[in-house]
Coordinates of C-alpha atoms in Angstrom, one line a residue:
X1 CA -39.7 7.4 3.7
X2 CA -42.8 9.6 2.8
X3 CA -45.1 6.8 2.2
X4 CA -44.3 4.6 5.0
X5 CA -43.5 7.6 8.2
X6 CA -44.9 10.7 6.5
X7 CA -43.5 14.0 6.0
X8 CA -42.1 15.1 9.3
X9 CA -42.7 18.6 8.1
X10 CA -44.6 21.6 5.5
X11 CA -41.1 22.8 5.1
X12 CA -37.1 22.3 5.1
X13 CA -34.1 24.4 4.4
X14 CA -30.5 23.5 5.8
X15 CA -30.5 24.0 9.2
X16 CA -32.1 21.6 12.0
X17 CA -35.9 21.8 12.3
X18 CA -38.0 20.1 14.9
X19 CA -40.6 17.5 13.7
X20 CA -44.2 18.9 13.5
X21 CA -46.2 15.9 12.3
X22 CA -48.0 14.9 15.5
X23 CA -47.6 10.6 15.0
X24 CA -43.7 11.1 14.3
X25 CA -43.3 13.4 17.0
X26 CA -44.9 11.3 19.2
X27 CA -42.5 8.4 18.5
X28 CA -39.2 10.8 19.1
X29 CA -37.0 9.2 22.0
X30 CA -34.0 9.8 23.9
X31 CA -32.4 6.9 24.9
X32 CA -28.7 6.5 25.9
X33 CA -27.5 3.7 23.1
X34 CA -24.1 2.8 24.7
X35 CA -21.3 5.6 24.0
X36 CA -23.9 8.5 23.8
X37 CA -27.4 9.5 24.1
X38 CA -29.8 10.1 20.8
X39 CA -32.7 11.5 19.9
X40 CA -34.5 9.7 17.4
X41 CA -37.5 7.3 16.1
X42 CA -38.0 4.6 18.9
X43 CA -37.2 1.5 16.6
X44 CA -34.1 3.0 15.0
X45 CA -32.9 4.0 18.3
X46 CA -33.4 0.7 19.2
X47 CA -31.4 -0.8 16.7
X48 CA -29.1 1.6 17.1
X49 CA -28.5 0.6 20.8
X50 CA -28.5 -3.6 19.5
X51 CA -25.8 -2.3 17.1
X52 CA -23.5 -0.8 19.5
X53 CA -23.7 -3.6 21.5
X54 CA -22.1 -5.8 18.8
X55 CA -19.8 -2.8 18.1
X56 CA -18.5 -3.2 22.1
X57 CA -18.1 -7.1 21.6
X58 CA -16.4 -6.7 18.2
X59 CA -15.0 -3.6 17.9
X60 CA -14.6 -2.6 21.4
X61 CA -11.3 0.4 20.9
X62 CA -13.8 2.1 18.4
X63 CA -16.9 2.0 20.5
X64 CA -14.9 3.4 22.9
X65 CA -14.0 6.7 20.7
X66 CA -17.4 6.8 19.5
X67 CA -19.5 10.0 20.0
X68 CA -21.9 11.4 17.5
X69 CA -22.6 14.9 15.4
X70 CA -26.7 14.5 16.0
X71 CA -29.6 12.1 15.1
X72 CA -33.0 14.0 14.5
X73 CA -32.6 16.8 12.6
X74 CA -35.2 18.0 9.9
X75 CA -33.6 19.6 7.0
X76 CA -32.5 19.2 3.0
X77 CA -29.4 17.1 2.3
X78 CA -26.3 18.6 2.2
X79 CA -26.4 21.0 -0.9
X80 CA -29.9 20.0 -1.8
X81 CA -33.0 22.1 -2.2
X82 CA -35.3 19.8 -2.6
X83 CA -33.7 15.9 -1.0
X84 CA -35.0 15.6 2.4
X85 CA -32.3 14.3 5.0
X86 CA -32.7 10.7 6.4
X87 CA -32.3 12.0 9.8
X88 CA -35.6 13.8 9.2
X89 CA -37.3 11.0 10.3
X90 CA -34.7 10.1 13.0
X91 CA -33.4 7.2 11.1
X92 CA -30.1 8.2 10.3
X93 CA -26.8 8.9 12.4
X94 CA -23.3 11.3 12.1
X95 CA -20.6 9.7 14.0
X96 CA -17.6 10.9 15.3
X97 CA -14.1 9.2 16.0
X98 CA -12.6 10.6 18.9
X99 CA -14.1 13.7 18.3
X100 CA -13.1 14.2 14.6
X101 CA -16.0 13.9 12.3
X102 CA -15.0 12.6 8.8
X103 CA -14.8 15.0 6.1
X104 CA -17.9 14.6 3.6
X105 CA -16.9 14.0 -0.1
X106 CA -12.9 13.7 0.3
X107 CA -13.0 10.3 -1.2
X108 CA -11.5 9.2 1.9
X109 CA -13.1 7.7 5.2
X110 CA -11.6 7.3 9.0
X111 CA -10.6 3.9 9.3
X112 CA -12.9 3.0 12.6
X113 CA -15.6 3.3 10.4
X114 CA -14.4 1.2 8.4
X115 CA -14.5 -1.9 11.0
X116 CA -17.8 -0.5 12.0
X117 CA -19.7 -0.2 9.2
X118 CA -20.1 -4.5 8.5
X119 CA -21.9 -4.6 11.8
X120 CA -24.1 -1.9 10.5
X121 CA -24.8 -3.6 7.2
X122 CA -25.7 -6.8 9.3
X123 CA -28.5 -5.0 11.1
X124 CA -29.3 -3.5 7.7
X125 CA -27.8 0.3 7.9
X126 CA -26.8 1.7 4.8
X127 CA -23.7 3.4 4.9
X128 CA -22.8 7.0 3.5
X129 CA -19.8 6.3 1.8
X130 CA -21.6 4.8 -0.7
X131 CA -23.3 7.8 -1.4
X132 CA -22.4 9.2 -4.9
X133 CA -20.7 11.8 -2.4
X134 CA -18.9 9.8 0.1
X135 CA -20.3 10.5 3.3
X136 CA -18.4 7.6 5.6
X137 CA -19.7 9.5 9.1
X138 CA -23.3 8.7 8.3
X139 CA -25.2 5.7 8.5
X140 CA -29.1 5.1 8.3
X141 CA -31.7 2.7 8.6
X142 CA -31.8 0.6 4.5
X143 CA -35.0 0.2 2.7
X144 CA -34.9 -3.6 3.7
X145 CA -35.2 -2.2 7.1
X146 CA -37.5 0.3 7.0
X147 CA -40.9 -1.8 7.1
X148 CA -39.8 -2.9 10.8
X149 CA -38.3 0.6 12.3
X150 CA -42.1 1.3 11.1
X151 CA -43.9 -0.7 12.6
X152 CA -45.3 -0.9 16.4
X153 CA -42.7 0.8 18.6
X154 CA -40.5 -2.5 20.4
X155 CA -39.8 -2.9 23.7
X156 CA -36.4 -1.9 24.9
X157 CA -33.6 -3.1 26.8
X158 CA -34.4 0.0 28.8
X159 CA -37.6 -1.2 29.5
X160 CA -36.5 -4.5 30.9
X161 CA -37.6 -7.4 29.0
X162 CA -39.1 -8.6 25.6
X163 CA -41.5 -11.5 25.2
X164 CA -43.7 -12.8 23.3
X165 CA -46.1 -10.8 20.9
X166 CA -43.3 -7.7 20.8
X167 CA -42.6 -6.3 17.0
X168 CA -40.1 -4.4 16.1
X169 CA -36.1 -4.1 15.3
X170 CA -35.0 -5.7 18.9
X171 CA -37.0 -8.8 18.3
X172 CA -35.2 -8.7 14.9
X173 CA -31.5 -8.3 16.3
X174 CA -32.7 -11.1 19.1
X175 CA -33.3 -13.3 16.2
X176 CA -30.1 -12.3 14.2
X177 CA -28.1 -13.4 17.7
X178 CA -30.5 -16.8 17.8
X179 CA -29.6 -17.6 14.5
X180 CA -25.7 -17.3 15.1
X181 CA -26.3 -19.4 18.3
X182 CA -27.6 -22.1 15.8
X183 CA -31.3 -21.2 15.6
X184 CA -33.0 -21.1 11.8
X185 CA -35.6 -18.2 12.5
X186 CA -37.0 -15.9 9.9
X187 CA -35.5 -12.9 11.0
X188 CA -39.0 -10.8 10.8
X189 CA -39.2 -8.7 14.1
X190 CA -42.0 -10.7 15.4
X191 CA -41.7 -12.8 18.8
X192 CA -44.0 -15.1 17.9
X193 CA -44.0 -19.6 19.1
X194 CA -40.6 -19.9 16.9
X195 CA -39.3 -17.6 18.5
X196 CA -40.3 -18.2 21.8
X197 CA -39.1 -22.1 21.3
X198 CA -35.6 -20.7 20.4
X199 CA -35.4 -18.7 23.2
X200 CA -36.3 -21.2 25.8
X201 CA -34.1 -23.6 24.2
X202 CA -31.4 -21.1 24.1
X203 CA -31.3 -20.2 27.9
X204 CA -32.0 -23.8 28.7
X205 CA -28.3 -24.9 27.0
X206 CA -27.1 -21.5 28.9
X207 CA -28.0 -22.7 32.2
X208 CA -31.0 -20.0 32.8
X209 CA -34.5 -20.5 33.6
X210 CA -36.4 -21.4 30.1
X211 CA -39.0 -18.8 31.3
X212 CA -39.1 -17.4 27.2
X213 CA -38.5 -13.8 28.6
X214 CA -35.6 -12.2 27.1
X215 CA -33.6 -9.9 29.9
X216 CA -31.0 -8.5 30.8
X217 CA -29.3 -12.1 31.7
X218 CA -30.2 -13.4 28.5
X219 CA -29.3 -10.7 26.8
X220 CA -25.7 -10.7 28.3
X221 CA -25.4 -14.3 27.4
X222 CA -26.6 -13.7 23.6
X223 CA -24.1 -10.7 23.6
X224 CA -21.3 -12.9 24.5
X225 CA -22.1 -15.0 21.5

């Protein structure tokens, strides 16, 4: 995390600190990702948001009870002087279920997260309860990951459309849902002539206009997959 986003900041203790290295605080969003709002780094919010939406399709009782304990929030580990926190960077996420956050290093983890946490792994979260302590409220973006919530900030759902010549983790997750609809993309985060083929083809068998701009109708119809 220090070699590809920098140190967010000089110093850390345990509580909450804002970011003070000028490039990551300029990336620093809020964005409303389905069930709540974030604050975060603009590609991991965005795959956040493109992982909730598979959450409401799959999973839709839990994304209903899904709020969350904070995003950004510069500080050690939990009972570390010297680890520094995933959701440093804005990477990482605490979730609640129905209000209840899940107790950290009980061995034992709510079972929502439980359905949850294989659409996270598909869009390459790591979960906490892997952690050598459990930690099943917290999920963050996995090394495998990383080099794409790095790169060039992506275009948003928020933001309308994305087309050809976007990067990021939303081209990614639009290439993930190609591939299920029977598309053999390299899922790589960048909307380049493959993937602009797939997506014309795509809305042309879905009965839109094969403009290659992926919107909200397109997005709807990929969501449904």
């Amino acid at each position: 995390m220090l070699a590809t986003l920098g140190n967010p900041r000089s110093s850390y203790d345990q509580e909450c600190r804002p970011v003070t290295l000028s490039t990551l605080k300029a990336r620093m969003v809020t964005k409303n990702v389905g069930p709540f709002r974030v604050t975060g780094l603009d590609n991991a919010v965005a795959s956040l948001k493109a992982v909730m939406a598979d959450i409401k399709t799959e999973q839709q009782e839990v994304h209903d009870k899904l709020s969350t304990a904070g995003m950004l929030c510069c500080r050690f580990v939990r009972g570390s002087t010297t680890s520094i926190s995933n959701h440093s960077w804005g990477t990482a996420i605490d979730l609640k279920i129905d209000g209840v956050l899940d107790a950290r290093g009980d061995k034992k983890v709510q079972r929502g997260l439980t359905l949850i946490a294989p659409i996270f792994n598909r869009h390459q979260w790591f979960w906490g309860a892997g952690f050598p302590t459990e930690d099943g409220m917290h999920f963050e973006v996995s090394r495998q990951l990383l080099p794409t919530i790095a790169g060039a900030p992506a275009v948003t759902i928020d933001d309308g459309v994305v087309s050809v010549g976007e990067r990021g983790a939303l081209v990614a997750d639009l290439q993930r849902k190609l591939n299920k609809a029977g598309e053999k993309l390299d899922v790589d985060g960048i909307f380049g002539g493959d993937t602009l083929a797939a997506v014309r083809a795509f809305q042309a068998r879905s009965g839109l206009v094969p403009d290659g701009v992926v919107g909200k109708h397109t997005w709807n119809k990929l969501n449904a997959l």
